[in-house]
Amino acid sequence: MANPDRERLVALDKERVWHPYTEMSRYRETVDPLVVVRAEGSRLYDADGSVYLDANASWWTSVLGHNHPRLVEALRRQAGELCHTALAGITHPAAAELAERLCAVTPAGLEHVFYSDNGSTSVEVAMKLCLQYWSQNGRPERRGFVSLEEAFHGETLGVTALGGVEVFRRPFARSLLECIHVPAPTRPDSMERALDALAKAVLGNRDTLAGVVLEPVVQGAAGMQIYDPAFLVAARELCDEADVFLVLDEVFSGYGRTGPMWAGGHASVVPDLMCTAKGFSGGMFPMAATLATERIFEGFLGDPERAFYYGHTFCGNPLGAAVALEVLRVFDEEKVLEAAAPKSRRIAAAFDGLASLPGVTCVRSIGMIGALDLEGDSGYLAGAGWRVYEEARARGAYLRPLGNVVYVTPSLNIPDPDLDRLLEIVQESVTAVAG
Ligand SMILES: *Cc1c(COP(=O)(O)O)cnc(C)c1O
């Protein structure tokens, strides 16, 4: 039955809202968007009464499920006290307590927290810290970066230089900072070639490199491509040898997405700079942080002009900080990582079982990530993934693909019945399209 309010909202949306990653004429003519009016746990509620399992935890953010009562309460409590204040010459309880707690759960050696408001800026901050550090500590010629082919580190112009996903990079390719892209060790038998290329890039450019930036263990936007943590160990050794900074972008991989709290933990690698966002605020608030070692922090001390002249209006925003602090408490008190371990085994078993379906060329999983490749054109704009999306939607799941890669990244505490139903929907939808 038509819902007049829903129709009106969709009409307003199509008239005015410019959607991300979306060709708008096709969207206007052919897409019937979900109109989500409420969410709870792993479910999204549409204005038309439909309910959808949120297979990607709303762009990989909602690690504790939607509207976790403790996070909602933390937000409500903070909103009653202080919604925003500048972080210059001022601090506030949430920012201070959160920084202390964050340093306690990140690898030893990361001692200082710089706040910003999204994943892209957390990496942008790391890049600027590298550049300014070398510029004022005797190595101004160090301005280049190394990243992986198919990397994704966000959308600001600075971090677009690091990115290797072709559609996101192409329009801006002529306006970017220097970056050497080396092959990722994500394909079968690619490790040796990747290590070799990384060694050449780092050691061969040691005089001009500012940093190496990696998504540890999983390249999300590349299509949930997973690699052996041994690569991180080698990257750490090469960065040490060349005295270049290692930046780990844990924006997607952090907060237990791959099993341990941080994906760098698979290899016990301590970066010089670490970026966190997405799960950092439980998907409730735009909020991010970049953590730095003592050495980097000290490189900005002394004369006033040595300060890091960088900040965002909403740096350390009290609402975001209060939620992020509560997220860490919930992880601890509800033993979220331990409770997710058996769920991740369910995901692995289900995806292993999908490997034999017609039309599926490859499956992989790690932690709370399961992914499969569909036969056919690959690349971000490929079509088969969208047909699976439609089938899944008809069955009650929001299963946005990455090109021909169909994947799930549910909240870490998704109830077992919801997880099992979601995995069934993946199976049924892939079978309907490819079978
Ligand atoms: C999502 C993502 C970003 C960008 O975060 P935004 O909050 O969208 O700016 C950066 N790095 C990685 C690894 C990501 O997955």
mmCIF file of N, CA and C and ligand atoms in Angstrom, residues 21 59-61 117-123 151-156 159 214-216 218-221 224 249-253 275 277-278 286-288, ligand 1:
data_model
loop_
_atom_site.group_PDB
_atom_site.id
_atom_site.type_symbol
_atom_site.label_atom_id
_atom_site.label_comp_id
_atom_site.label_asym_id
_atom_site.label_seq_id
_atom_site.Cartn_x
_atom_site.Cartn_y
_atom_site.Cartn_z
ATOM 1 N N TYR A 21 28.658 8.785 -4.205
ATOM 2 C CA TYR A 21 28.967 7.610 -5.040
ATOM 3 C C TYR A 21 27.800 7.229 -5.951
ATOM 4 N N TRP A 59 27.701 1.340 6.576
ATOM 5 C CA TRP A 59 29.036 1.745 6.130
ATOM 6 C C TRP A 59 30.099 1.453 7.169
ATOM 7 N N TRP A 60 29.980 0.271 7.771
ATOM 8 C CA TRP A 60 31.041 -0.313 8.596
ATOM 9 C C TRP A 60 31.219 0.402 9.949
ATOM 10 N N THR A 61 30.209 1.153 10.355
ATOM 11 C CA THR A 61 30.406 1.981 11.542
ATOM 12 C C THR A 61 29.767 1.411 12.806
ATOM 13 N N ASP A 117 37.187 14.742 12.766
ATOM 14 C CA ASP A 117 35.777 14.349 12.747
ATOM 15 C C ASP A 117 35.369 13.337 11.695
ATOM 16 N N ASN A 118 36.312 12.728 11.001
ATOM 17 C CA ASN A 118 35.945 11.595 10.137
ATOM 18 C C ASN A 118 37.205 10.832 9.756
ATOM 19 N N GLY A 119 36.995 9.681 9.138
ATOM 20 C CA GLY A 119 38.132 8.828 8.817
ATOM 21 C C GLY A 119 39.124 9.501 7.884
ATOM 22 N N SER A 120 38.621 10.204 6.873
ATOM 23 C CA SER A 120 39.515 10.868 5.925
ATOM 24 C C SER A 120 40.411 11.875 6.638
ATOM 25 N N THR A 121 39.810 12.653 7.535
ATOM 26 C CA THR A 121 40.638 13.665 8.210
ATOM 27 C C THR A 121 41.621 13.010 9.174
ATOM 28 N N SER A 122 41.268 11.842 9.724
ATOM 29 C CA SER A 122 42.230 11.200 10.624
ATOM 30 C C SER A 122 43.486 10.785 9.852
ATOM 31 N N VAL A 123 43.324 10.425 8.565
ATOM 32 C CA VAL A 123 44.487 10.076 7.741
ATOM 33 C C VAL A 123 45.174 11.347 7.237
ATOM 34 N N ALA A 151 44.393 0.822 -2.510
ATOM 35 C CA ALA A 151 44.171 1.340 -1.153
ATOM 36 C C ALA A 151 42.987 2.293 -1.152
ATOM 37 N N PHE A 152 42.352 2.426 0.012
ATOM 38 C CA PHE A 152 41.354 3.471 0.207
ATOM 39 C C PHE A 152 41.600 4.105 1.570
ATOM 40 N N HIS A 153 41.831 5.411 1.566
ATOM 41 C CA HIS A 153 42.075 6.104 2.831
ATOM 42 C C HIS A 153 41.164 7.310 3.001
ATOM 43 N N GLY A 154 40.128 7.408 2.161
ATOM 44 C CA GLY A 154 39.164 8.481 2.347
ATOM 45 C C GLY A 154 39.147 9.448 1.175
ATOM 46 N N GLU A 155 38.533 10.605 1.403
ATOM 47 C CA GLU A 155 38.098 11.456 0.296
ATOM 48 C C GLU A 155 38.697 12.855 0.231
ATOM 49 N N THR A 156 39.414 13.312 1.253
ATOM 50 C CA THR A 156 40.017 14.648 1.109
ATOM 51 C C THR A 156 41.054 14.576 -0.007
ATOM 52 N N VAL A 159 44.357 12.725 1.072
ATOM 53 C CA VAL A 159 44.361 11.262 1.163
ATOM 54 C C VAL A 159 43.991 10.598 -0.170
ATOM 55 N N LEU A 214 49.218 2.254 5.347
ATOM 56 C CA LEU A 214 48.610 0.959 5.016
ATOM 57 C C LEU A 214 47.285 0.773 5.741
ATOM 58 N N GLU A 215 46.354 0.100 5.080
ATOM 59 C CA GLU A 215 45.194 -0.467 5.766
ATOM 60 C C GLU A 215 45.656 -1.840 6.265
ATOM 61 N N PRO A 216 45.750 -2.051 7.554
ATOM 62 C CA PRO A 216 46.299 -3.318 8.023
ATOM 63 C C PRO A 216 45.374 -4.504 7.770
ATOM 64 N N VAL A 218 43.317 -5.854 5.922
ATOM 65 C CA VAL A 218 42.175 -5.903 5.007
ATOM 66 C C VAL A 218 42.008 -4.559 4.302
ATOM 67 N N GLN A 219 41.880 -4.638 2.961
ATOM 68 C CA GLN A 219 41.580 -3.445 2.169
ATOM 69 C C GLN A 219 40.082 -3.461 1.890
ATOM 70 N N GLY A 220 39.349 -2.688 2.674
ATOM 71 C CA GLY A 220 37.890 -2.740 2.643
ATOM 72 C C GLY A 220 37.297 -2.308 1.317
ATOM 73 N N ALA A 221 37.550 -1.070 0.932
ATOM 74 C CA ALA A 221 36.908 -0.526 -0.263
ATOM 75 C C ALA A 221 37.378 -1.231 -1.529
ATOM 76 N N MET A 224 37.077 -5.911 0.227
ATOM 77 C CA MET A 224 37.369 -6.820 1.348
ATOM 78 C C MET A 224 38.504 -7.778 0.961
ATOM 79 N N ASP A 249 46.127 2.774 9.019
ATOM 80 C CA ASP A 249 44.776 3.318 8.924
ATOM 81 C C ASP A 249 43.817 2.230 9.414
ATOM 82 N N GLU A 250 43.444 2.338 10.678
ATOM 83 C CA GLU A 250 42.540 1.348 11.300
ATOM 84 C C GLU A 250 41.090 1.843 11.284
ATOM 85 N N VAL A 251 40.784 2.752 10.362
ATOM 86 C CA VAL A 251 39.440 3.346 10.338
ATOM 87 C C VAL A 251 38.371 2.266 10.167
ATOM 88 N N PHE A 252 38.630 1.324 9.263
ATOM 89 C CA PHE A 252 37.687 0.216 9.071
ATOM 90 C C PHE A 252 38.070 -0.995 9.919
ATOM 91 N N SER A 253 39.354 -1.311 9.979
ATOM 92 C CA SER A 253 39.803 -2.583 10.552
ATOM 93 C C SER A 253 39.834 -2.587 12.074
ATOM 94 N N CYS A 275 45.271 5.666 12.808
ATOM 95 C CA CYS A 275 44.042 6.415 12.566
ATOM 96 C C CYS A 275 42.838 5.563 12.945
ATOM 97 N N ALA A 277 38.366 5.760 13.223
ATOM 98 C CA ALA A 277 37.073 6.463 13.053
ATOM 99 C C ALA A 277 36.031 5.351 12.946
ATOM 100 N N LYS A 278 34.964 5.534 12.190
ATOM 101 C CA LYS A 278 33.933 4.501 12.033
ATOM 102 C C LYS A 278 33.534 3.900 13.386
ATOM 103 N N PRO A 286 29.985 11.598 13.860
ATOM 104 C CA PRO A 286 31.215 11.784 13.089
ATOM 105 C C PRO A 286 32.350 12.172 14.043
ATOM 106 N N MET A 287 33.311 11.296 14.163
ATOM 107 C CA MET A 287 34.344 11.496 15.180
ATOM 108 C C MET A 287 35.524 10.619 14.819
ATOM 109 N N ALA A 288 36.734 11.116 14.969
ATOM 110 C CA ALA A 288 37.924 10.347 14.599
ATOM 111 C C ALA A 288 39.094 10.760 15.477
HETATM 112 C C1 LIG B 1 35.945 4.713 5.452
HETATM 113 C C2 LIG B 1 37.429 4.772 5.440
HETATM 114 C C3 LIG B 1 38.098 6.004 5.468
HETATM 115 C C4 LIG B 1 37.371 7.319 5.363
HETATM 116 O O1 LIG B 1 36.535 7.570 6.437
HETATM 117 P P1 LIG B 1 35.375 8.676 6.313
HETATM 118 O O2 LIG B 1 34.799 8.763 7.678
HETATM 119 O O3 LIG B 1 34.429 8.157 5.291
HETATM 120 O O4 LIG B 1 36.013 9.941 5.871
HETATM 121 C C5 LIG B 1 39.468 5.994 5.552
HETATM 122 N N1 LIG B 1 40.153 4.832 5.606
HETATM 123 C C6 LIG B 1 39.550 3.637 5.571
HETATM 124 C C7 LIG B 1 40.368 2.390 5.661
HETATM 125 C C8 LIG B 1 38.166 3.558 5.480
HETATM 126 O O5 LIG B 1 37.549 2.377 5.414
#
